[in-house]
Coordinates of N, CA and C in Angstrom, one line a residue:
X115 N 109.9 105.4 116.5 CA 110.8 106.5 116.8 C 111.9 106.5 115.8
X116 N 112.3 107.9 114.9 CA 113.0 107.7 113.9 C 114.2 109.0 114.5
X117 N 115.4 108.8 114.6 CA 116.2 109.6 114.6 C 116.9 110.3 113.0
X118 N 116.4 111.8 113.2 CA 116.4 112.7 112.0 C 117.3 113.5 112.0
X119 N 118.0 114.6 111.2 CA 118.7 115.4 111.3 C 118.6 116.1 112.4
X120 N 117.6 116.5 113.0 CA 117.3 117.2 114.0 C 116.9 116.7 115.1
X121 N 117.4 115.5 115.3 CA 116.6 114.5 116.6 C 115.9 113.6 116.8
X122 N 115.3 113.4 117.2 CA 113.9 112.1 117.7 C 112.7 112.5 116.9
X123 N 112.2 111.8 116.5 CA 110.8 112.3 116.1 C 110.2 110.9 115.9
X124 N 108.7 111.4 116.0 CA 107.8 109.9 115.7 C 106.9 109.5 114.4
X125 N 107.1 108.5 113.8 CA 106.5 108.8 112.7 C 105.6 107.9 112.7
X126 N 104.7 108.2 112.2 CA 103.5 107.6 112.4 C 103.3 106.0 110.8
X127 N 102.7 105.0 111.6 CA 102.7 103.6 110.4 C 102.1 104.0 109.2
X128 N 103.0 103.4 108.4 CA 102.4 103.6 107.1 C 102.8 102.1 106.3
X129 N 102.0 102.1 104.9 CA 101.7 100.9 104.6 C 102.1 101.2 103.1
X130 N 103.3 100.8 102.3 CA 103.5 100.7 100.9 C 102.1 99.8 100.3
X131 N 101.8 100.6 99.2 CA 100.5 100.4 98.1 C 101.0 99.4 97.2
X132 N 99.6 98.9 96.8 CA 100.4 98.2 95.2 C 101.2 99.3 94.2
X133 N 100.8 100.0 94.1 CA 101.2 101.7 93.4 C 102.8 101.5 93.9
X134 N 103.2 101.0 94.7 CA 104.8 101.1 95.5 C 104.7 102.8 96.2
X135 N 103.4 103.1 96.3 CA 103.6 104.6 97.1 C 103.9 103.8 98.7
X136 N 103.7 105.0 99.4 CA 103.6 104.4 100.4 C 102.0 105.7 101.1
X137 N 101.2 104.7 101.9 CA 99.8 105.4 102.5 C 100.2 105.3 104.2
X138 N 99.7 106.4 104.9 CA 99.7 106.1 106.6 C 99.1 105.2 106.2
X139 N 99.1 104.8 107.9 CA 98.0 103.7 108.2 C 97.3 104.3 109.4
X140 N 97.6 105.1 110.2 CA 97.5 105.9 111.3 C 97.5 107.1 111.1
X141 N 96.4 108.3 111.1 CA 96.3 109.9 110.8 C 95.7 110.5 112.1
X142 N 96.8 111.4 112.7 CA 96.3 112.3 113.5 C 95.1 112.9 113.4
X143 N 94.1 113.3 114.2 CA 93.1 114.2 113.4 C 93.3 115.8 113.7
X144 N 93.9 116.1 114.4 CA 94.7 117.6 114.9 C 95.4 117.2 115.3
X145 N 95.9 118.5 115.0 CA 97.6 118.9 115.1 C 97.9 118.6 116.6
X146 N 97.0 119.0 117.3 CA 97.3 118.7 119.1 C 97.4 117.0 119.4
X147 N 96.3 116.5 118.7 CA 96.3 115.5 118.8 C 97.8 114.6 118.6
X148 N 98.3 114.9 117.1 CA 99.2 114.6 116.8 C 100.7 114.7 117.7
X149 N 101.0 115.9 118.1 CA 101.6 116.4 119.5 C 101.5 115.7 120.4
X150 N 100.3 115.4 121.2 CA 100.2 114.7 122.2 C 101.0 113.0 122.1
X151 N 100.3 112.7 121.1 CA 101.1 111.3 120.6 C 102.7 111.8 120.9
X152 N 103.1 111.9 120.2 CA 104.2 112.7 119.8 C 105.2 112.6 121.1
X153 N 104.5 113.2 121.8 CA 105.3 114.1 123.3 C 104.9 112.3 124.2
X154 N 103.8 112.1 124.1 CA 103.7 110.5 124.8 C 104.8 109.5 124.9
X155 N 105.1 109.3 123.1 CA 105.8 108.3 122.6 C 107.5 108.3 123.0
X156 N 107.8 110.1 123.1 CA 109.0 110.1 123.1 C 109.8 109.9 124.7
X157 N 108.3 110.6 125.5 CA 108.6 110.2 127.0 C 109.0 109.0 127.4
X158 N 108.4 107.9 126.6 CA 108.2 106.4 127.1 C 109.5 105.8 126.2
X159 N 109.8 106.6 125.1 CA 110.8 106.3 124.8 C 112.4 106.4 125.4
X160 N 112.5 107.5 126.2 CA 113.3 108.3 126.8 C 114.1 107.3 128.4
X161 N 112.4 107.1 128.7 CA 112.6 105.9 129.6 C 113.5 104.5 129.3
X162 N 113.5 104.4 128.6 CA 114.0 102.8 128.2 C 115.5 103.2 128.2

């Protein structure tokens, strides 16, 4: 959970490359999908 200009948001794991990019490591496969995470994480977040 990353707090942004705009609030809470979740970002999903990612993994710097030899390249120094950086790759997910975790990809939603739809956008709902993605959401769902999303709206999950922040609930359980919210709690604590």
């Amino acid at each position: 959970v990353v707090e942004g200009k705009n609030g809470l948001f979740v970002s999903m794991p990612r993994q710097q490359g030899k390249d120094q990019k950086w790759y997910d490591s975790v990809v939603a496969l739809t956008k709902e999908a993605k959401q769902e995470v999303s709206r999950v994480v922040l609930e359980a977040y919210s709690k604590e």
